[in-house]
mmCIF file of C-alpha atoms in Angstrom:
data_model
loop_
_atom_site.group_PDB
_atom_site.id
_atom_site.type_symbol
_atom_site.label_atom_id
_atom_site.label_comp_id
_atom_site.label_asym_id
_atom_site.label_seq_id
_atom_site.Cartn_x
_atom_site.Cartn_y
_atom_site.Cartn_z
ATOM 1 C CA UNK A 1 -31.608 71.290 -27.980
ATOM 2 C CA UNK A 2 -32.575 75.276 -27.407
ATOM 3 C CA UNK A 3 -29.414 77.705 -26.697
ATOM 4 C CA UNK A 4 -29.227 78.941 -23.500
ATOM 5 C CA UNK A 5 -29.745 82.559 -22.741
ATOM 6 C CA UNK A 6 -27.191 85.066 -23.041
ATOM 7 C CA UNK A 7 -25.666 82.691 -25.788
ATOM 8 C CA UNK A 8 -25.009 85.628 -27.694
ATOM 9 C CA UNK A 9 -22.748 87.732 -27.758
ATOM 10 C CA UNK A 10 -21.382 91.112 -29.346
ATOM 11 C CA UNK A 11 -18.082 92.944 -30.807
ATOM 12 C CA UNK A 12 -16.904 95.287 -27.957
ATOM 13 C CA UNK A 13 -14.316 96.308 -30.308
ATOM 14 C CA UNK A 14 -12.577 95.984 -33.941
ATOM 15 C CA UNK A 15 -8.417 96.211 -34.181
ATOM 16 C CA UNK A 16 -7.554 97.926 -37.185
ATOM 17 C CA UNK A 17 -4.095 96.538 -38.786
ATOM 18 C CA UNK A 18 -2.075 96.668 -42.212
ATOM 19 C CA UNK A 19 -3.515 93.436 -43.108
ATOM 20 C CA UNK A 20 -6.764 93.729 -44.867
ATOM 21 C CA UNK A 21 -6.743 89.667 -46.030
ATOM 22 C CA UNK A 22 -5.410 86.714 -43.990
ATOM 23 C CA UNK A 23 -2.704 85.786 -46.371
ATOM 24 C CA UNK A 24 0.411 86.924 -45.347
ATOM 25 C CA UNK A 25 -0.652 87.062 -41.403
ATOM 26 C CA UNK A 26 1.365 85.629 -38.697
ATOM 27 C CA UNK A 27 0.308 81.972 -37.792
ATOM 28 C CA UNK A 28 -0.105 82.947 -34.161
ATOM 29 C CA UNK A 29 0.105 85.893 -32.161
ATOM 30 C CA UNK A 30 3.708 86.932 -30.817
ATOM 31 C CA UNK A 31 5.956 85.024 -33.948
ATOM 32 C CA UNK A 32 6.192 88.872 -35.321
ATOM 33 C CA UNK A 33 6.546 91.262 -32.583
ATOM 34 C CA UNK A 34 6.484 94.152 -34.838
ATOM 35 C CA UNK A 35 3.071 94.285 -36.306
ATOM 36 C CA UNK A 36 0.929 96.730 -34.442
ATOM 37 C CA UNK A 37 -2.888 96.936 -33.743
ATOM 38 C CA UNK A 38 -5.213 99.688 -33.239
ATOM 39 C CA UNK A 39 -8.205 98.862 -30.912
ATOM 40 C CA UNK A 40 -11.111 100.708 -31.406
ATOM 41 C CA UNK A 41 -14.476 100.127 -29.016
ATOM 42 C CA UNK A 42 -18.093 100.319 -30.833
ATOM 43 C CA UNK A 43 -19.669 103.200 -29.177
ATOM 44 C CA UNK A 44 -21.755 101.329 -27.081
ATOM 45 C CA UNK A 45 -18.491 100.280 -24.799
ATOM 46 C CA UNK A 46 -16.184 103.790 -25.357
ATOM 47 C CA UNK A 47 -16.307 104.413 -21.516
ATOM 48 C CA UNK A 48 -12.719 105.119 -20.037
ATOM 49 C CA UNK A 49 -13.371 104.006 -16.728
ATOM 50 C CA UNK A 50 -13.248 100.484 -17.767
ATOM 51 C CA UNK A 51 -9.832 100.649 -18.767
ATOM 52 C CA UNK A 52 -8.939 101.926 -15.457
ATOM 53 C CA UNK A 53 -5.570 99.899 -14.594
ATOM 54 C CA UNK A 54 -4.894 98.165 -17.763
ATOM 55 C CA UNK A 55 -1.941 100.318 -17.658
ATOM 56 C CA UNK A 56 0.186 97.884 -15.117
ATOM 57 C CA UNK A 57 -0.308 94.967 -17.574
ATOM 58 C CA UNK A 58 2.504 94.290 -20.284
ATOM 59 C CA UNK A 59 0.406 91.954 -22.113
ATOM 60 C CA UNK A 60 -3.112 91.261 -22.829
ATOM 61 C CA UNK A 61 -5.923 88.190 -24.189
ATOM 62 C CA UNK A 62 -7.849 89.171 -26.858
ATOM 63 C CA UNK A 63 -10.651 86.916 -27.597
ATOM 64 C CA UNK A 64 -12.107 87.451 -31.255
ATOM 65 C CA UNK A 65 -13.789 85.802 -34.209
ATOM 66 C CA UNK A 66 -12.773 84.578 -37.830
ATOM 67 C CA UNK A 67 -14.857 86.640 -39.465
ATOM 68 C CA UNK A 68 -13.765 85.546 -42.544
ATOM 69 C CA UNK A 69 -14.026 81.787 -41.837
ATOM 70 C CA UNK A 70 -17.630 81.306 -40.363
ATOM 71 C CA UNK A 71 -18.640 77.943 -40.929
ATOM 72 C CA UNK A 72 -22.444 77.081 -41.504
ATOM 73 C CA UNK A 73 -21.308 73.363 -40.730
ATOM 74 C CA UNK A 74 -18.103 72.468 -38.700
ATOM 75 C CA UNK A 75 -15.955 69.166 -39.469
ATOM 76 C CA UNK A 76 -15.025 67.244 -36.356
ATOM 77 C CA UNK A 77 -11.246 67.200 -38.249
ATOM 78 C CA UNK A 78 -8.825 69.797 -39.590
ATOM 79 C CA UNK A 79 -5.725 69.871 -41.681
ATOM 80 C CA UNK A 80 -3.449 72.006 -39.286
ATOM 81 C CA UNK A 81 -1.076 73.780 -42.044
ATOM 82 C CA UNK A 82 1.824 72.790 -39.756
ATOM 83 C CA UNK A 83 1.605 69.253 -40.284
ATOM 84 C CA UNK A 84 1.933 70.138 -44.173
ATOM 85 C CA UNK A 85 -1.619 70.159 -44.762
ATOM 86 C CA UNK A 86 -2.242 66.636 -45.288
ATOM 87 C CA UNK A 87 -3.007 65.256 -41.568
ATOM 88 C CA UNK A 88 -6.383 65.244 -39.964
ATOM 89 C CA UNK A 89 -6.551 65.765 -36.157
ATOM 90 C CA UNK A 90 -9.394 66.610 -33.852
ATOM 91 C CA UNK A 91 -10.321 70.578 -34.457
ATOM 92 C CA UNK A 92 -10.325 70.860 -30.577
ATOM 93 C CA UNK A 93 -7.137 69.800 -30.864
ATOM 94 C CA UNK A 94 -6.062 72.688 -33.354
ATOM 95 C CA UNK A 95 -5.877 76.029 -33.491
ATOM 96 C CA UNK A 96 -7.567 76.385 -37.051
ATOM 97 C CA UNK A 97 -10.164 79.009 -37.557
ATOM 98 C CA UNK A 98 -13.246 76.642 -38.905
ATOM 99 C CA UNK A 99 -14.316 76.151 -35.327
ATOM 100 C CA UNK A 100 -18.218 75.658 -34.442
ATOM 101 C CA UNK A 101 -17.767 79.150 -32.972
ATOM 102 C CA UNK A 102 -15.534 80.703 -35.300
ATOM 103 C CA UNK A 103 -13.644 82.014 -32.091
ATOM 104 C CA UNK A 104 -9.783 83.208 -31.555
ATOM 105 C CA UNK A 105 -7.777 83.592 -28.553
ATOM 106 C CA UNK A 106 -4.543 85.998 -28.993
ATOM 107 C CA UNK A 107 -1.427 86.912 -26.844
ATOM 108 C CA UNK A 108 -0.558 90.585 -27.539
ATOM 109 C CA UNK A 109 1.788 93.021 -26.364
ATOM 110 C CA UNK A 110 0.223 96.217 -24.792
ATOM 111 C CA UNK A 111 2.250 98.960 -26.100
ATOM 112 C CA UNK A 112 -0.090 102.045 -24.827
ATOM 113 C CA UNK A 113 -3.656 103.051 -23.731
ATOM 114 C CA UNK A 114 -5.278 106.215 -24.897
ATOM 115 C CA UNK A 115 -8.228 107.174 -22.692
ATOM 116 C CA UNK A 116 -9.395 109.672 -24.616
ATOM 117 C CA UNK A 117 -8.937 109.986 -28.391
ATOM 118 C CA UNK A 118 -10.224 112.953 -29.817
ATOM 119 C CA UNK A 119 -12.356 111.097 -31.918
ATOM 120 C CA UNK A 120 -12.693 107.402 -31.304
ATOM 121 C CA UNK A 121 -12.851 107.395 -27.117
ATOM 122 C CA UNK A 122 -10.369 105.160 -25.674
ATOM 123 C CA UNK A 123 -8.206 103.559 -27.789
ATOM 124 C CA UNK A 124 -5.703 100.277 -27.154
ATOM 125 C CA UNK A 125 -2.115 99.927 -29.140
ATOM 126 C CA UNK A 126 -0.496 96.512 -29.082
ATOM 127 C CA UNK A 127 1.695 94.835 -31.200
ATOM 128 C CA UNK A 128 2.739 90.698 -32.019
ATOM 129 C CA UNK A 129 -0.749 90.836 -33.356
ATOM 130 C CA UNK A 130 -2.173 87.970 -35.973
ATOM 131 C CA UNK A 131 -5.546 89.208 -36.966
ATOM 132 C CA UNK A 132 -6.337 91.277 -40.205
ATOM 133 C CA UNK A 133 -8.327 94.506 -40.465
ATOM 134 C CA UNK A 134 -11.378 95.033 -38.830
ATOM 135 C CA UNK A 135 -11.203 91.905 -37.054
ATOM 136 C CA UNK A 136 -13.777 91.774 -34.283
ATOM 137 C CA UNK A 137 -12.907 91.759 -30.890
ATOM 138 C CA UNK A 138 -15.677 90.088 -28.191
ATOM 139 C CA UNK A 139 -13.614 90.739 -24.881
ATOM 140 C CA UNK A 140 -10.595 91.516 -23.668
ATOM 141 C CA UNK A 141 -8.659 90.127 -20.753
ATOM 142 C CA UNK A 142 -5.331 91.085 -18.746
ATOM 143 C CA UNK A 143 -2.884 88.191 -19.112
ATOM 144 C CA UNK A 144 -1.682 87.735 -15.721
ATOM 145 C CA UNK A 145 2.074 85.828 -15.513
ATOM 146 C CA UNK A 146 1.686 83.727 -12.455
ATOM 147 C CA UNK A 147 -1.659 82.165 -13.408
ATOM 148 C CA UNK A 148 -1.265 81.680 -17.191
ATOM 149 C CA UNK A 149 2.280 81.483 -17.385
ATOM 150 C CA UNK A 150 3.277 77.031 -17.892
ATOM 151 C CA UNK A 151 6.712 76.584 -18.666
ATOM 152 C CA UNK A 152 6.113 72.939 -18.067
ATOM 153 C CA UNK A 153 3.135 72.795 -20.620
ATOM 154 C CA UNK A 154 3.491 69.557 -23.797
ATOM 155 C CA UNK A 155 3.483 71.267 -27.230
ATOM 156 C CA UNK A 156 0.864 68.022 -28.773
ATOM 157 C CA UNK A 157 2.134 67.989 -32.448
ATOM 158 C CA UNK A 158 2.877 71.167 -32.775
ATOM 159 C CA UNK A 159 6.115 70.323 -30.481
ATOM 160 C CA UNK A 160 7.111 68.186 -33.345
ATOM 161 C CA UNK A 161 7.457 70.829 -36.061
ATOM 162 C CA UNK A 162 10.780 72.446 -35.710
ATOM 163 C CA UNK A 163 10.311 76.268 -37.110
ATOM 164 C CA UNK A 164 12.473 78.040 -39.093
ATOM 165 C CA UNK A 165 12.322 81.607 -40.502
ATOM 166 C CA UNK A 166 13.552 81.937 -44.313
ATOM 167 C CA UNK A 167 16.277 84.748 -45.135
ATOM 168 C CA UNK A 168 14.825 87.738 -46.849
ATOM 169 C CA UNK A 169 16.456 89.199 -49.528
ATOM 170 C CA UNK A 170 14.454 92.959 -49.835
ATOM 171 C CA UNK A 171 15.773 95.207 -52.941
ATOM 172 C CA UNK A 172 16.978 98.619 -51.699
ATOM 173 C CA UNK A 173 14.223 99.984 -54.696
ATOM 174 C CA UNK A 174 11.259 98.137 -53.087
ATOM 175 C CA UNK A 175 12.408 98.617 -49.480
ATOM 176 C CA UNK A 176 11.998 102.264 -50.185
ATOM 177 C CA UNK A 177 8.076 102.204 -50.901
ATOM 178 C CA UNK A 178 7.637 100.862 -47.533
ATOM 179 C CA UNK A 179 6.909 103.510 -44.960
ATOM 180 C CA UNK A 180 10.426 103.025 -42.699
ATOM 181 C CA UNK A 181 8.651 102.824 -39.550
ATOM 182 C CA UNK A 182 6.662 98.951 -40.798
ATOM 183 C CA UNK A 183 10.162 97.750 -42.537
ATOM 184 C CA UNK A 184 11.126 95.712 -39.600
ATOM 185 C CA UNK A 185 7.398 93.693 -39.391
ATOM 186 C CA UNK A 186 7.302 93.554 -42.671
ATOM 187 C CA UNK A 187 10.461 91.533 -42.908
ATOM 188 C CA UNK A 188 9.851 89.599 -39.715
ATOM 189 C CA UNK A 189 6.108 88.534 -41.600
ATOM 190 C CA UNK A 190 7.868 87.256 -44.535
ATOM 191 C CA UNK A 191 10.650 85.346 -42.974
ATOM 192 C CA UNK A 192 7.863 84.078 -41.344
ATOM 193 C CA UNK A 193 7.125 81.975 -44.870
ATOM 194 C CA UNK A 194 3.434 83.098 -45.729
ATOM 195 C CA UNK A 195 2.526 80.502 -48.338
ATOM 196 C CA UNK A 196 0.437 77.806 -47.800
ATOM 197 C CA UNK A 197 2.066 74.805 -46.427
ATOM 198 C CA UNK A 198 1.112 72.913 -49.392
ATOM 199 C CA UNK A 199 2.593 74.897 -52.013
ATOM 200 C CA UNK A 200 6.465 75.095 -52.436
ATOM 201 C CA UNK A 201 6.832 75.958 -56.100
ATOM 202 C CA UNK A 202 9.757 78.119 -56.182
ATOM 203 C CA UNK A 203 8.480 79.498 -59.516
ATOM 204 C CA UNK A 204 5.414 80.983 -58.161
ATOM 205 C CA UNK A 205 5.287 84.858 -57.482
ATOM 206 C CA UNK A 206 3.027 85.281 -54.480
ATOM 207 C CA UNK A 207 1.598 88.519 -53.037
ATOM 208 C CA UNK A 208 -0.294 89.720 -50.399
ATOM 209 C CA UNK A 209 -1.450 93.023 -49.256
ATOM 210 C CA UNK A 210 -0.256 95.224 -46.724
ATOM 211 C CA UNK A 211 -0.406 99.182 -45.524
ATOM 212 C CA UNK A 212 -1.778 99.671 -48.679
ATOM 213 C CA UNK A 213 0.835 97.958 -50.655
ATOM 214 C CA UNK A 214 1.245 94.771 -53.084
ATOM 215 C CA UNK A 215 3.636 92.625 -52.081
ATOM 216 C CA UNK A 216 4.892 90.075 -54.058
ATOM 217 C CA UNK A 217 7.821 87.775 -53.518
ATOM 218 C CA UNK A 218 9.208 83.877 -54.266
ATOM 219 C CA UNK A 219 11.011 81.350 -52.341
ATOM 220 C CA UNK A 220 13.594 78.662 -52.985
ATOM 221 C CA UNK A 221 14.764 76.828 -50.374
ATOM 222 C CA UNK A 222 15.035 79.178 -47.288
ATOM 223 C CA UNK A 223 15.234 82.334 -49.133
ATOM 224 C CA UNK A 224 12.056 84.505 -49.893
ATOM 225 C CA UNK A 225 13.054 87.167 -52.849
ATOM 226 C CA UNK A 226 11.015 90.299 -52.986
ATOM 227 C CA UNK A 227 10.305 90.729 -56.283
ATOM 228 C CA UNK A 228 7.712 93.776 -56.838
ATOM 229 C CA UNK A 229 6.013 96.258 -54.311
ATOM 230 C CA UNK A 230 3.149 98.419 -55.627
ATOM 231 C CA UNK A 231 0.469 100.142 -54.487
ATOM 232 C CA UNK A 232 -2.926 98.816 -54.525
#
């Protein structure tokens, strides 16, 4: 079976964030309403016309690709990592990122629109973003309230998962490296409980990267301990 035409398609854009890997990202878009985005069109689409009225919108779709999970062959089943990692459902029923297409759909804030950057054209801010660095970005869509908004919509299995946030206990002397204006994602990230659902030894130092930092931390039981913060 041929493709059809116009099967292809093309970054419009690439959000820079403080999260050049996935560990450590949100799980979805909107659990940490702190973590900011920087959209940036390829030059081919830096025309400020077509960001006329975006302005009257308080959030927006973004519609982007795993870049770092592109599948050569796709599995008809995932392990969602909120099921613990050791249930199979349908990957159309899941939001995992080894997808045929390799696509994500995201629910972001939009904080500001710059029309006219001095040097990168017109430039998007949002935040209660869940992509990492350089992600790339194939369209972009006003969420509009009245049509996508269904308070009466079933949660599947994900409905069945009650979330939590751990306690963060963050060490005045490692609180201090972080730049004060990212303290507050930060510590809404890590409450979020980055580690892979699978692994809950309370002995293991983890770490991820972020704004240019090494963070490294532990859990036991519902409180995540920073341990060390370095730069990378």
């Amino acid at each position: 079976m041929t493709e059809p035409a116009g099967a292809l398609i093309v970054p419009i854009a690439h959000i820079h964030t403080d999260f050049p890997a996935k560990f450590g990202l949100p799980r979805q878009s909107g659990l940490v309403p702190g973590l900011e985005g920087m959209i940036v069109f390829e030059p081919a689409y830096r025309e400020p016309e077509a960001l006329r009225g975006l302005e009257g919108f308080s959030h927006l779709w973004l519609i982007w690709q795993f870049s770092q999970s592109i599948c050569k062959e796709w599995s008809p089943t995932v392990r969602p990592p909120r099921l613990g990692g050791n249930k199979r459902v349908g990957v159309f029923a899941s939001r995992s990122p080894f997808r045929p297409n390799s696509l994500g759909l995201s629910c972001v804030k939009l904080e500001s629109v710059d029309p006219c950057h001095p040097d990168l054209g017109p430039v998007i801010y949002v935040s209660g973003i869940d992509m990492m660095d350089g992600t790339p970005i194939f369209d972009i869509k006003p969420y509009v309230p009245h049509g996508d908004s269904r308070p009466e919509a079933k949660g599947g299995f994900s409905a069945q998962v009650k979330d939590y946030e751990l306690e963060v206990e963050f060490p005045r002397k490692w609180l201090a490296l972080i730049p004060e204006e990212k303290r507050e994602a930060l510590t809404q990230a890590l409450a979020q409980d980055p580690r892979p659902a699978y692994q809950k030894d309370p002995g293991r130092i983890y770490g991820f990267a972020f704004a240019g930092l090494e963070i490294q931390f532990t859990v036991e039981g519902k409180l995540l301990r920073v341990r060390k913060v370095e730069n990378r």
